[in-house]
Coordinates of C-alpha atoms in Angstrom, one line a residue:
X256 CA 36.3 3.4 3.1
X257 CA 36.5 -0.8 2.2
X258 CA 34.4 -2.1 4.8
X259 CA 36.4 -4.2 7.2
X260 CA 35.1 -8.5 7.9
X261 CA 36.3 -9.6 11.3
X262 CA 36.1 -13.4 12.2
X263 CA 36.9 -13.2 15.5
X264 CA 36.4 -10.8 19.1
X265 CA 39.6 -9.6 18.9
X266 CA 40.1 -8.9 15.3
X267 CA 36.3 -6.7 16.0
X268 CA 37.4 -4.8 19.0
X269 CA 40.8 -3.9 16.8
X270 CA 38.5 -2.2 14.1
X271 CA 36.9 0.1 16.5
X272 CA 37.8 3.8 16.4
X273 CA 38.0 5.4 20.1
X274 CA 35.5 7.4 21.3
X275 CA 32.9 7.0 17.9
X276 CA 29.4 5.9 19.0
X277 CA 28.1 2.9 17.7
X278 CA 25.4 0.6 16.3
X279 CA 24.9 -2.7 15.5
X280 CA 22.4 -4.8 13.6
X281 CA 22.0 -8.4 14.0
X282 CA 21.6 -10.7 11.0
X283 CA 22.0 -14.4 10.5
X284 CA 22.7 -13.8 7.0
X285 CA 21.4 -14.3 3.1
X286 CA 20.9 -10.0 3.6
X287 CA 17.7 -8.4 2.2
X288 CA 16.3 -5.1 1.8
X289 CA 14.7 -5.8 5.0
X290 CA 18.4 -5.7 6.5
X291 CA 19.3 -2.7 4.7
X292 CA 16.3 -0.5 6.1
X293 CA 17.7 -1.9 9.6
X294 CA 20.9 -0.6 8.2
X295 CA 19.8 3.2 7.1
X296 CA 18.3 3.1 10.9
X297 CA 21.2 2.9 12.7
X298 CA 23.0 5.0 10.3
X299 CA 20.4 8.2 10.8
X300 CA 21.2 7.8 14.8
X301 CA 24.7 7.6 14.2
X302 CA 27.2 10.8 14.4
X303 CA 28.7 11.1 11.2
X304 CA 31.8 9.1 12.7
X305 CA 30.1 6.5 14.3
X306 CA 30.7 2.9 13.6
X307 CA 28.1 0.6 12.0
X308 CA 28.5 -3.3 12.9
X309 CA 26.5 -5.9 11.1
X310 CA 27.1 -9.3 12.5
X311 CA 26.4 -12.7 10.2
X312 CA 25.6 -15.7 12.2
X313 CA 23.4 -18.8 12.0
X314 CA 22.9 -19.4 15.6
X315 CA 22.6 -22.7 16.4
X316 CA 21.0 -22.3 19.7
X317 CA 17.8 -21.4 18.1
X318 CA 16.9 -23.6 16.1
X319 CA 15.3 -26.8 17.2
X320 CA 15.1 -30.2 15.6
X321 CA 13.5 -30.8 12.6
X322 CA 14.0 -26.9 11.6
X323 CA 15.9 -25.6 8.7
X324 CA 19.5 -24.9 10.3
X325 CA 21.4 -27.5 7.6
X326 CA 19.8 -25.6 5.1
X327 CA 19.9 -21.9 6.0
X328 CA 21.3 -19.9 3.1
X329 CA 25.3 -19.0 4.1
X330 CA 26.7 -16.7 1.4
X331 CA 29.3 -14.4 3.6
X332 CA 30.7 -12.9 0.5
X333 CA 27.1 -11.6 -1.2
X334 CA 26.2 -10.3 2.4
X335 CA 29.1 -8.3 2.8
X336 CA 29.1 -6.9 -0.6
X337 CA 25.2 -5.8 0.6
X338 CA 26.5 -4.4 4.0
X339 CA 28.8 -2.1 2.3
X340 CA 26.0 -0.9 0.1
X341 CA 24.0 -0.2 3.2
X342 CA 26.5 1.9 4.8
X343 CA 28.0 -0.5 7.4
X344 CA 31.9 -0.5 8.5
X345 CA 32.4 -3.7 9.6
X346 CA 31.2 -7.2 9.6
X347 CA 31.7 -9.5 12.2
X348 CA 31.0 -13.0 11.0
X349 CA 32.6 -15.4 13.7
X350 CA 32.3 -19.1 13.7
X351 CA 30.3 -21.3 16.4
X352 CA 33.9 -22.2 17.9
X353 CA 34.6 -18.3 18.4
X354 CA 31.1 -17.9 20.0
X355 CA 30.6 -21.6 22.0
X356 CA 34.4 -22.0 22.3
X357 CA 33.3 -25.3 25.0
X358 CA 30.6 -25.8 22.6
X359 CA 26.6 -25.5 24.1
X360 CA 27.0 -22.8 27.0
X361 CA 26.0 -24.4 30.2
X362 CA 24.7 -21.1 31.3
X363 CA 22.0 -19.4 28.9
X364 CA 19.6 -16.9 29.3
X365 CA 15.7 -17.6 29.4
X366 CA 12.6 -15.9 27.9
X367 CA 10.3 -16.8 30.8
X368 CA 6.6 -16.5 30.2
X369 CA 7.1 -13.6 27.7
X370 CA 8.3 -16.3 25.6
X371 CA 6.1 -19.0 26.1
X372 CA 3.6 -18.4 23.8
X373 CA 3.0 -18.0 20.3
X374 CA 6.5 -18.7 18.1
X375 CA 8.0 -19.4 22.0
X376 CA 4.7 -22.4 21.9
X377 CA 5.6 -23.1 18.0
X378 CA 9.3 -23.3 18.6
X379 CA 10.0 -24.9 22.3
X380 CA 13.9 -23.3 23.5
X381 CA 13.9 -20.7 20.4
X382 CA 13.7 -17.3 22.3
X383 CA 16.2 -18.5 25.1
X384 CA 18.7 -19.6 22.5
X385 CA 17.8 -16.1 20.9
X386 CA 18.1 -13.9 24.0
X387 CA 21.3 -15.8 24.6
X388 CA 22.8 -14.8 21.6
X389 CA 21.6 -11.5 21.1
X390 CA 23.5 -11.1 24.4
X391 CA 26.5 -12.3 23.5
X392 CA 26.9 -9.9 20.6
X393 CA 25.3 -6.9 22.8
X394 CA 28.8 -7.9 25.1
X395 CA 30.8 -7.8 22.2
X396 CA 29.7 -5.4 19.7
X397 CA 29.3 -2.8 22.6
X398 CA 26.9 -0.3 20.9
X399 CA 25.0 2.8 21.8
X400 CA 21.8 0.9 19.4
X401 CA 20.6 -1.7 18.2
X402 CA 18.0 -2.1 15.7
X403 CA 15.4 -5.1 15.6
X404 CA 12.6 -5.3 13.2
X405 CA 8.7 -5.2 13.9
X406 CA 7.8 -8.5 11.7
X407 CA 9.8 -10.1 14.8
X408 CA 7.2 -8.4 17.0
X409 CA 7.8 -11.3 20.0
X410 CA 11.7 -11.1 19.5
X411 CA 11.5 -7.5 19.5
X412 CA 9.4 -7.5 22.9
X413 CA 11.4 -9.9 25.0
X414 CA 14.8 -8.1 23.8
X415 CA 13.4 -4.6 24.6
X416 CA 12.3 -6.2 28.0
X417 CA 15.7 -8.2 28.2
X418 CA 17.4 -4.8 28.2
X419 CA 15.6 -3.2 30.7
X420 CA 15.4 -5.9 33.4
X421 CA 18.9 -6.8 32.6
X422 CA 20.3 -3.2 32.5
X423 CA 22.0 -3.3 29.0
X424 CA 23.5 0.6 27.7
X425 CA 22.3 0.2 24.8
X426 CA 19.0 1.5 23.0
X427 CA 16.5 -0.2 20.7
X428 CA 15.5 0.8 17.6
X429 CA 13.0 -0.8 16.0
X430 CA 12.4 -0.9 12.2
X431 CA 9.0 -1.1 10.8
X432 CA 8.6 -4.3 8.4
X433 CA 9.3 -3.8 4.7
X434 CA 7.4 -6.0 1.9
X435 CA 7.5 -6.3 -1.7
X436 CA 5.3 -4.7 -4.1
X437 CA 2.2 -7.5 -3.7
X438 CA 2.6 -7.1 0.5
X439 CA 4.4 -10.3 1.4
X440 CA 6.8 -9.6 4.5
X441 CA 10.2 -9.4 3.3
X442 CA 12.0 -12.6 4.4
X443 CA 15.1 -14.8 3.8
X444 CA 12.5 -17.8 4.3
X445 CA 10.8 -16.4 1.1
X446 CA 13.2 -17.8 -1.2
X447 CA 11.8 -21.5 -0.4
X448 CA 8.3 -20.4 -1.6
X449 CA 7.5 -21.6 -5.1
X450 CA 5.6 -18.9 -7.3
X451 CA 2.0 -21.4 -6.2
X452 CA 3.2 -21.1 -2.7
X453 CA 4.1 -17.4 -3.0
X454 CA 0.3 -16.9 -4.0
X455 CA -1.2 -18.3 -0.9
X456 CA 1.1 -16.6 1.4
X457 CA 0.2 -13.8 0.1
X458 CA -3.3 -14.1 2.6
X459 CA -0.9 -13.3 5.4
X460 CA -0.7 -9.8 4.6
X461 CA -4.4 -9.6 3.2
X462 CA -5.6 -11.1 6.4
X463 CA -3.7 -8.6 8.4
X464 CA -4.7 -5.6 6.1
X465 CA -8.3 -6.8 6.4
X466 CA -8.1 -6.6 10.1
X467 CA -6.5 -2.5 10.2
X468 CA -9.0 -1.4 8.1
X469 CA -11.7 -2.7 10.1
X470 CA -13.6 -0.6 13.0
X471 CA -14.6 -1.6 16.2
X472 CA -13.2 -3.5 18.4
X473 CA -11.2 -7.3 19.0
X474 CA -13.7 -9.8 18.2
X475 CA -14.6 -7.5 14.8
X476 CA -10.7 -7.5 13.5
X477 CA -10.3 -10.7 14.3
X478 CA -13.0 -12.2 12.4
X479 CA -12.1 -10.3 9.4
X480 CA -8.4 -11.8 9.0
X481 CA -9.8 -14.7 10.0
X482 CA -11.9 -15.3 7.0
X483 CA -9.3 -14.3 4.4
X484 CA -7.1 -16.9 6.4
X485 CA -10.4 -19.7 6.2
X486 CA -10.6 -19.0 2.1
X487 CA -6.2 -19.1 2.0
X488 CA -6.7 -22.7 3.7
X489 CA -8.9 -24.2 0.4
X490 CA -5.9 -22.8 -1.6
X491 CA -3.6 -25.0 -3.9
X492 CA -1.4 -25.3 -1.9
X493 CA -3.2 -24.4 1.3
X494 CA -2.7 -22.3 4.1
X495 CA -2.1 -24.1 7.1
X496 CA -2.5 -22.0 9.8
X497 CA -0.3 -21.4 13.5
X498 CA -2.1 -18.8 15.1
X499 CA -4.0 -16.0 14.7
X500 CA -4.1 -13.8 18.0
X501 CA -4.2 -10.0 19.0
X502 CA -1.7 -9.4 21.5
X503 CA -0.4 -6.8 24.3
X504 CA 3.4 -5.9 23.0
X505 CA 4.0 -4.9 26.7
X506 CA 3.9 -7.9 28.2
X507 CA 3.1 -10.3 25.1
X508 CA 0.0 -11.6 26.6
X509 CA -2.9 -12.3 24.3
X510 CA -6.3 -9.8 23.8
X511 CA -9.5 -11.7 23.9
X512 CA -12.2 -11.3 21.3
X513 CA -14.6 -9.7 24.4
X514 CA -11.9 -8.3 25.9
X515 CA -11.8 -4.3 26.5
X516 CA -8.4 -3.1 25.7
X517 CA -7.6 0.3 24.9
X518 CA -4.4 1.4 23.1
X519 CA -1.5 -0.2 21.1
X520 CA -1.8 -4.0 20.2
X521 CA -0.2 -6.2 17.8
X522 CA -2.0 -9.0 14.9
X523 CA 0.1 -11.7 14.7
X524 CA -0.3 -14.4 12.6
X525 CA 2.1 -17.8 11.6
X526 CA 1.0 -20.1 9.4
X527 CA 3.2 -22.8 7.2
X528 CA 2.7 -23.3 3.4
X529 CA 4.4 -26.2 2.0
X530 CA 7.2 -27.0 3.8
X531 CA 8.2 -22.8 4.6
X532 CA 7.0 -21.1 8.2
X533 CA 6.1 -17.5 7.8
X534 CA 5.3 -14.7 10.3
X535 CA 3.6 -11.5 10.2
X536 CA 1.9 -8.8 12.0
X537 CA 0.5 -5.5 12.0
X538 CA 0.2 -2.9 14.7
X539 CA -3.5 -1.4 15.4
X540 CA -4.8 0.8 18.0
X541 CA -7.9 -0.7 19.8
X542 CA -10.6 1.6 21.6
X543 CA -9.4 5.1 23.1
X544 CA -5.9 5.0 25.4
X545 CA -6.3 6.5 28.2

């Protein structure tokens, strides 16, 4: 079957089939491998006639000033050529007038203090303009699932936690990160990086890969990406780094060095090289979970 593009709410909820299940992943666009792994995802948890949804949109409410909205990649027909290769039915790529019709909502949705920190500290108003959104299309998409990736790992926490406090039907998938052959997170922000850039970005994944294959506990895995991250910033072109921090994907609160956690945790690390921002992390299991 051809898939189906619909521009508008109306022309979406037309192209559903009555009483199929449903998924939806949630793209802005410039599609990637990364997108398609989100895509096979939703596909495995869908009966064999339910309804795949990808939806491209550059949302404006997101990005703050000085950040690279003007210059996002837009290429609607390449993605939807890719979203038919990954198995989905229908695009819906609607335009900021179908999705602000009285332009910036007066009412938006806020990521509290789950949000404040980190890329929330990095990018002031990015997680409420992304919880906003994500709950728009949640309203119109209407799936049984939703898959988010783990690079995300902050977006993927407050939108799990947005679901639950808020009540939403719909359950989250996550998708483990996908990276190229030489371990750099897949991205659509990769295709700024020069090959010199490229290089040094690579210590984002070495840093975190340092840190996993370390023993012990906080202060030990944290030193060990850390100096990988020290030798990136001597690079040509160097490493400038955001943060580095060990973190509680419960709640999103930070792990000290000293402190004795037991159980899941998340690396995260941001860090700009030339004029690109990238994110990373890795999941580890600290001490013995109770």
């Amino acid at each position: 079957m051809t898939i189906s593009v619909a521009r508008t709410a109306d022309e979406l909820r037309s192209l559903y089939a009555p009483g199929a299940d449903r998924a939806v992943v949630m793209t802005m666009g410039a599609l990637h491998e990364g997108h398609l792994a989100n895509m096979r995802t939703a596909r495995q948890r869908l009966t064999p006639a339910g309804q795949l949804v990808v939806t491209v949109y550059v949302n404006p409410l997101q990005f703050g000033p000085g950040e690279d909205f003007d210059r996002y990649p837009r290429q609607l027909d390449a993605d939807v050529a890719l979203a038919e290769e990954g198995g989905a039915d229908i695009v819906f790529a609607p335009s900021d007038a179908e999705m602000y019709p009285d332009g910036r909502p007066r009412v938006t949705l806020t990521a509290g203090p789950m949000g404040a920190g980190f890329e929330g500290a990095e990018r002031p108003g990015h997680f409420d303009g992304m919880l906003t959104v994500v709950a728009k299309l949640l309203h119109l998409t209407r799936p049984d699932y939703a898959t988010f990736g783990e690079k995300d790992a902050q977006q993927l926490a407050l939108v799990r936690r947005m679901v639950r406090d808020l009540d939403f039907p719909v359950e989250i998938l996550p998708v483990p990160t996908l990276r190229d052959p030489d371990g750099l997170a897949r991205s659509s922000r990769n295709r700024y990086l020069s090959p010199a850039e490229r290089t040094t970005a690579l210590a984002l994944s070495r840093a975190l890969f340092a840190a996993r294959d370390t023993t012990g506990g906080p202060a030990g895995r944290l030193a060990a990406a850390r100096a990988v991250l020290d030798a990136a910033a001597t690079a040509r072109p160097p490493l400038a780094l955001g943060y580095l921090a060990l973190i509680d994907p419960s709640d999103f609160t930070e792990i000290g060095p000293d402190t004795a956690h037991a159980g899941e945790a998340v690396l995260a690390v941001a860090a700009r090289v030339g004029t690109t921002r990238l994110i990373d992390n890795v999941r580890l299991t600290l001490g013995t979970a109770a």
